[in-house]
PDB file of C-alpha atoms in Angstrom:
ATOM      1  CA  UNK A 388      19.123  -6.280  -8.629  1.00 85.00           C
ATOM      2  CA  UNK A 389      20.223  -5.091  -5.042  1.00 92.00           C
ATOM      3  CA  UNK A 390      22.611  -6.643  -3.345  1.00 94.00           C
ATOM      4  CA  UNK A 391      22.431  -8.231   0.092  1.00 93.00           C
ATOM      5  CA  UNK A 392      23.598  -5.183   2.329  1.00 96.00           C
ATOM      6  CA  UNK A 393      21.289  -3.395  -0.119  1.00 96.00           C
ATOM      7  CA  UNK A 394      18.137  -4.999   0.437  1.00 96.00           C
ATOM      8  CA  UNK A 395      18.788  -4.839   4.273  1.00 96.00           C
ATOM      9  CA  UNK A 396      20.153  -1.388   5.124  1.00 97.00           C
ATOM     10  CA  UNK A 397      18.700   0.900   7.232  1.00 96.00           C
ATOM     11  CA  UNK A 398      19.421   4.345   7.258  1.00 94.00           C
ATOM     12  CA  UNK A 399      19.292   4.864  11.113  1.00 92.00           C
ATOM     13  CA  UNK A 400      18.022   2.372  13.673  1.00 92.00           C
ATOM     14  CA  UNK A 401      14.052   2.160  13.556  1.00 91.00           C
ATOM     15  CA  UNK A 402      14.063   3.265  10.004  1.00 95.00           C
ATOM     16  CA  UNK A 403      12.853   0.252   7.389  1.00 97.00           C
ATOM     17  CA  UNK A 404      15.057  -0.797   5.237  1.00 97.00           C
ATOM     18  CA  UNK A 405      14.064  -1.963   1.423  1.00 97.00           C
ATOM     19  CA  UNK A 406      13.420  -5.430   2.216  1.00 97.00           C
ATOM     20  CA  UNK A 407      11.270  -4.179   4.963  1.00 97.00           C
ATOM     21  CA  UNK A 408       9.598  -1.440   2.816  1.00 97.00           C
ATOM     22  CA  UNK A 409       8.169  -4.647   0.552  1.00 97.00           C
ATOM     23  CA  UNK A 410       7.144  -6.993   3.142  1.00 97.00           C
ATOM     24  CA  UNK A 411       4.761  -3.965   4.313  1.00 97.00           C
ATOM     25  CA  UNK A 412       3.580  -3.328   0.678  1.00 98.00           C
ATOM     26  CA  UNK A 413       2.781  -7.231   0.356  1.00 98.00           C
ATOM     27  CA  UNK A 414       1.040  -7.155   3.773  1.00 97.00           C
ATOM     28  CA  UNK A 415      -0.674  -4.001   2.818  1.00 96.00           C
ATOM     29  CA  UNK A 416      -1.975  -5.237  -0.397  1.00 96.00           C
ATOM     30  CA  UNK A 417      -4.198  -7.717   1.420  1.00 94.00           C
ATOM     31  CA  UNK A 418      -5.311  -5.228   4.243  1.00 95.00           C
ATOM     32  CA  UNK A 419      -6.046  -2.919   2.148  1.00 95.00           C
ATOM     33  CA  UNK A 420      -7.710  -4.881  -0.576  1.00 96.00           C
ATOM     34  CA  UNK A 421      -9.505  -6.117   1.977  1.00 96.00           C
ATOM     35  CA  UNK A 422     -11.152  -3.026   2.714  1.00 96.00           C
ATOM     36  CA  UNK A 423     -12.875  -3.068  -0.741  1.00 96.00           C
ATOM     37  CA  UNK A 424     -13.838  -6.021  -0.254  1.00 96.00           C
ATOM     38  CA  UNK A 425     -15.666  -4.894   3.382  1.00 97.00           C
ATOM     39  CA  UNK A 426     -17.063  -2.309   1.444  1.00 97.00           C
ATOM     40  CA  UNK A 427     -18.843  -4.461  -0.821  1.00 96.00           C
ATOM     41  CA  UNK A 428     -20.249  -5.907   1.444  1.00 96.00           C
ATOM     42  CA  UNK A 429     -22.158  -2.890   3.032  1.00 96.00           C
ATOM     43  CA  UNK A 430     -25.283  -1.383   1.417  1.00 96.00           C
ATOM     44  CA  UNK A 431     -25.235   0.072  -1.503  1.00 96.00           C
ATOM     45  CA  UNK A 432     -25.644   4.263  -1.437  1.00 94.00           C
ATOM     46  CA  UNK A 433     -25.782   7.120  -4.120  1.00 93.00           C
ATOM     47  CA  UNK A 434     -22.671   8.322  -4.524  1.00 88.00           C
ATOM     48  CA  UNK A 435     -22.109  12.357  -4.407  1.00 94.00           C
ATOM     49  CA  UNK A 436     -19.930  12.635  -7.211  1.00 95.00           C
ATOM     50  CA  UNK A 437     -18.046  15.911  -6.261  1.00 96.00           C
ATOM     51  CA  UNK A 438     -17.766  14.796  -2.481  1.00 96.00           C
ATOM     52  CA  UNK A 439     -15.960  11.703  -4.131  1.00 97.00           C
ATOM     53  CA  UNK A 440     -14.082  13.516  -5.949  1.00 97.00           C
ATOM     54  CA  UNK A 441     -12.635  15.527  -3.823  1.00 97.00           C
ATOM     55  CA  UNK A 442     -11.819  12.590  -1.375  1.00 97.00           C
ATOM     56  CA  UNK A 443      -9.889  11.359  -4.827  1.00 98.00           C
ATOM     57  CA  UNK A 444      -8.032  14.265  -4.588  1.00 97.00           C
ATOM     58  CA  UNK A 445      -6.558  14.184  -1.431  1.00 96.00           C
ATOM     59  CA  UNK A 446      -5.783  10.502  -0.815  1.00 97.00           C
ATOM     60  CA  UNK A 447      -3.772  10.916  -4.128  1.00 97.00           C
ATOM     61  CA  UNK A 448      -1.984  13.818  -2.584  1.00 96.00           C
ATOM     62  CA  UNK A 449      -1.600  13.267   1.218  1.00 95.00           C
ATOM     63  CA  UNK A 450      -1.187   9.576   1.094  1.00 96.00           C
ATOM     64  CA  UNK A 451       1.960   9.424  -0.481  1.00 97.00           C
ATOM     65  CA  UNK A 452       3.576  12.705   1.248  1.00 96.00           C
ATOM     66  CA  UNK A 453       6.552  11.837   2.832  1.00 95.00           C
ATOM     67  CA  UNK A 454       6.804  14.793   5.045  1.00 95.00           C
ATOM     68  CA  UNK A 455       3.536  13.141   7.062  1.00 91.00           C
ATOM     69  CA  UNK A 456       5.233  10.025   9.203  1.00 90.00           C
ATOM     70  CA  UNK A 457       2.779   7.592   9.638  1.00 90.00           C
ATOM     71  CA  UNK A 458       2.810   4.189  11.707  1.00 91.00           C
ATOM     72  CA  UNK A 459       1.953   1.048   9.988  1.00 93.00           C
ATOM     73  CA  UNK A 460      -0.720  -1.069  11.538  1.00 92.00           C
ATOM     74  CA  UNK A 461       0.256  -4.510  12.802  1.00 93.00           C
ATOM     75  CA  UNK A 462      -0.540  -6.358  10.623  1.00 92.00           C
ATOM     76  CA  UNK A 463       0.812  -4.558   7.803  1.00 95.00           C
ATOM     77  CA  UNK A 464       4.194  -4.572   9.889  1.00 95.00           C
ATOM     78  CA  UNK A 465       7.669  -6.184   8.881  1.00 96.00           C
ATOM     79  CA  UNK A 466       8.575  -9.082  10.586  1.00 95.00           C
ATOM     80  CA  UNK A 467      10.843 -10.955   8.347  1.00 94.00           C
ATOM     81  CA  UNK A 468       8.084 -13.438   6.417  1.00 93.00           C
ATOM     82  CA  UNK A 469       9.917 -12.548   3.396  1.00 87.00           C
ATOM     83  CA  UNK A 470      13.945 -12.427   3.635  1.00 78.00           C
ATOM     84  CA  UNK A 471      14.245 -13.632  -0.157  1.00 90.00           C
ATOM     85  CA  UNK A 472      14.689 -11.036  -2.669  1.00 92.00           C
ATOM     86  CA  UNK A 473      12.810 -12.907  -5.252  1.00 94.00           C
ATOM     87  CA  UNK A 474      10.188 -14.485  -3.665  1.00 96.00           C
ATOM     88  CA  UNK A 475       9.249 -10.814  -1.846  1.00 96.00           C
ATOM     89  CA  UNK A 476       8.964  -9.680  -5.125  1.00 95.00           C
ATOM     90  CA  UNK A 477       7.133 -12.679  -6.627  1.00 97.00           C
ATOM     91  CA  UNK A 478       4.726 -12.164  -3.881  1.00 97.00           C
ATOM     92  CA  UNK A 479       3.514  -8.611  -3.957  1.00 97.00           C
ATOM     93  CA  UNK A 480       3.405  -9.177  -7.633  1.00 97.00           C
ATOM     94  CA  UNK A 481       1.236 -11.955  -7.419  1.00 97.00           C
ATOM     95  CA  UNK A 482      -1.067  -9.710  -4.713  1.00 96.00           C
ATOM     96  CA  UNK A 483      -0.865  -6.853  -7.247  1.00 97.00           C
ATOM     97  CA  UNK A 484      -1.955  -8.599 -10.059  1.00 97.00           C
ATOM     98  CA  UNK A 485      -5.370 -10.224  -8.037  1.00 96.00           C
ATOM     99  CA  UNK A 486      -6.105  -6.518  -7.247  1.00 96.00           C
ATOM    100  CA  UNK A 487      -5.645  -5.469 -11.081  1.00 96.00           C
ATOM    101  CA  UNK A 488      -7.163  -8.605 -12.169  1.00 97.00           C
ATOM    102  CA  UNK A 489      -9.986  -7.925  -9.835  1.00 96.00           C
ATOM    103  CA  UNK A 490     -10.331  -4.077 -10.613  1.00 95.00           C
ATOM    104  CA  UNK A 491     -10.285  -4.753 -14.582  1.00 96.00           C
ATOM    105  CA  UNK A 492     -12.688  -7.378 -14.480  1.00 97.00           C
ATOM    106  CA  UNK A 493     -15.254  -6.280 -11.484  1.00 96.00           C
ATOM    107  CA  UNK A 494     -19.111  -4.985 -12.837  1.00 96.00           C
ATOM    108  CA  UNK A 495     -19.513  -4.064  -9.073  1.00 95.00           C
ATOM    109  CA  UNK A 496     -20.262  -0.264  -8.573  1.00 96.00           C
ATOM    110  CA  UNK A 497     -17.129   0.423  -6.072  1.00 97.00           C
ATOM    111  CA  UNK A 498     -18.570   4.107  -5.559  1.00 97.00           C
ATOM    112  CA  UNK A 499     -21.580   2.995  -4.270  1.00 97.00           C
ATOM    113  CA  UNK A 500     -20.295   0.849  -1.269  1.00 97.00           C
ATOM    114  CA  UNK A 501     -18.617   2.749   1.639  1.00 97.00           C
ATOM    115  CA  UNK A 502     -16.441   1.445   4.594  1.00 97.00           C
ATOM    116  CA  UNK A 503     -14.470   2.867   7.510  1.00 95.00           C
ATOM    117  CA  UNK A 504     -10.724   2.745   6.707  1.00 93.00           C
ATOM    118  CA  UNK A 505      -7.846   4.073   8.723  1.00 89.00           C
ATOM    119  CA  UNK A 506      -8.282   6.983   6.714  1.00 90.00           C
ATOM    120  CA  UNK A 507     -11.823   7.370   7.539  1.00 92.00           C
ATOM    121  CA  UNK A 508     -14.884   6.426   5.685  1.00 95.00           C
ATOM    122  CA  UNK A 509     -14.499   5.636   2.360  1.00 97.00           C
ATOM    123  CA  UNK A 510     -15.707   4.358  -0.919  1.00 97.00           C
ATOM    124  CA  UNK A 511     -14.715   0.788  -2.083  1.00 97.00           C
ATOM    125  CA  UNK A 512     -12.981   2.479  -5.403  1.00 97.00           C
ATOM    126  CA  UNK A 513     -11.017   4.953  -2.901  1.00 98.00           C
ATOM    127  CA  UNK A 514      -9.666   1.714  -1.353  1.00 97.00           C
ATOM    128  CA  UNK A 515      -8.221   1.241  -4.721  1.00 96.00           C
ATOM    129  CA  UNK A 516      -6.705   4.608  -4.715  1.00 97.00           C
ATOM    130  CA  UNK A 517      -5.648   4.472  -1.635  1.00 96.00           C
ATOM    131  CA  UNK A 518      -3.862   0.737  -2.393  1.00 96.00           C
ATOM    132  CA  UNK A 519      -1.850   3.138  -5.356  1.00 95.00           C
ATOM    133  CA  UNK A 520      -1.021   5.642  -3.513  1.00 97.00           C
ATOM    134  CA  UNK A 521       0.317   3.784  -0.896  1.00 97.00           C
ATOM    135  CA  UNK A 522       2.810   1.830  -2.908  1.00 97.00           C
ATOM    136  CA  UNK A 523       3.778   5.515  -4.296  1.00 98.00           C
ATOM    137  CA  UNK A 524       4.371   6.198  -0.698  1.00 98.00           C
ATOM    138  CA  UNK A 525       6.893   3.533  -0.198  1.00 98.00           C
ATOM    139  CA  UNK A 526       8.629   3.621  -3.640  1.00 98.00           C
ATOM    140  CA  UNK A 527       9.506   7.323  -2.318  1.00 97.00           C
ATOM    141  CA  UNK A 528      10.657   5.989   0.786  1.00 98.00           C
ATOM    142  CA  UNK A 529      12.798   3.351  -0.998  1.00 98.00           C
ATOM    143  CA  UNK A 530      14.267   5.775  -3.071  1.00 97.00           C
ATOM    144  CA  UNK A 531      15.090   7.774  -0.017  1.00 97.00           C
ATOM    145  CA  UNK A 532      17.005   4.482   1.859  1.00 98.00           C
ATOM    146  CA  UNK A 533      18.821   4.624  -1.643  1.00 97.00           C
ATOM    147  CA  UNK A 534      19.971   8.125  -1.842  1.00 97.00           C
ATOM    148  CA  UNK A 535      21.150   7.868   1.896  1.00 97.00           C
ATOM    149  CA  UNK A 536      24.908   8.357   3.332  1.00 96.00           C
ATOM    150  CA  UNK A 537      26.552   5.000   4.006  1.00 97.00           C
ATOM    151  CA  UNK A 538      23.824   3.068   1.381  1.00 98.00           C
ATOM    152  CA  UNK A 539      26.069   0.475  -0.002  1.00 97.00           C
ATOM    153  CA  UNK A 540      26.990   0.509  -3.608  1.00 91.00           C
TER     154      UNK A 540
END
């Protein structure tokens, strides 16, 4: 369990700390999911099964590069909602688990439904990806607030 200073240091000024890092992953676990669920929404369309797979391929690969900065959109941004340790983490597990729950138990046919993301247009099982790779994204960047000078131990 981190401490305190842990959970709130920042590296440099402008740089999230790890408290920060998980208020953005619970806010981005809506926005995001919500996304798929836009995309479900739209029309239904035959998927081209290499395009898609090459779309796989790269928002497994670029979206959780570090060496690519990236802003956060507002209203996946830090603001403090969650200042508790516990309850942070209670929370994006709870938003986790309605996207696994949801995932494991959907008969909807995610490639078939398309919507415009951030990241461009994508298909409503991309989303998905996209909500994993994401989190892989910010795990890094935890790890990185960890391994920095000054971190508290």
């Amino acid at each position: 369990m981190l401490s305190g200073e842990q959970w709130d240091f920042q590296q440099a000024p402008g740089r999230w700390s790890i408290r920060q890092c998980v208020e953005h992953l619970i806010l981005a676990e809506e926005f995001l999911f919500g996304f798929a669920q836009q995309a479900l929404e739209n029309p239904a369309t035959p998927a081209d099964p290499a395009k898609a797979a090459a779309v796989d391929r790269q928002l497994l690969s670029l979206i959780p590069d570090r060496s690519r900065k990236a802003t956060a959109p507002s209203q996946a941004t830090p603001s403090g909602r969650w200042a508790d340790r516990e309850e942070a983490l209670a929370e994006f597990q709870s938003r986790r688990k309605r996207t696994v729950d949801y995932v494991n138990g959907t008969a909807e046919a995610l490639r078939q439904h398309r919507v415009r993301t951030p990241v461009g247009e994508i298909d409503a099982y991309q989303v998905i990806l996209m909500l994993s790779a994401h989190t892989e994204r910010h795990l890094a960047q935890m790890a990185e607030v960890k391994a920095a000078p000054g971190y508290p131990k």
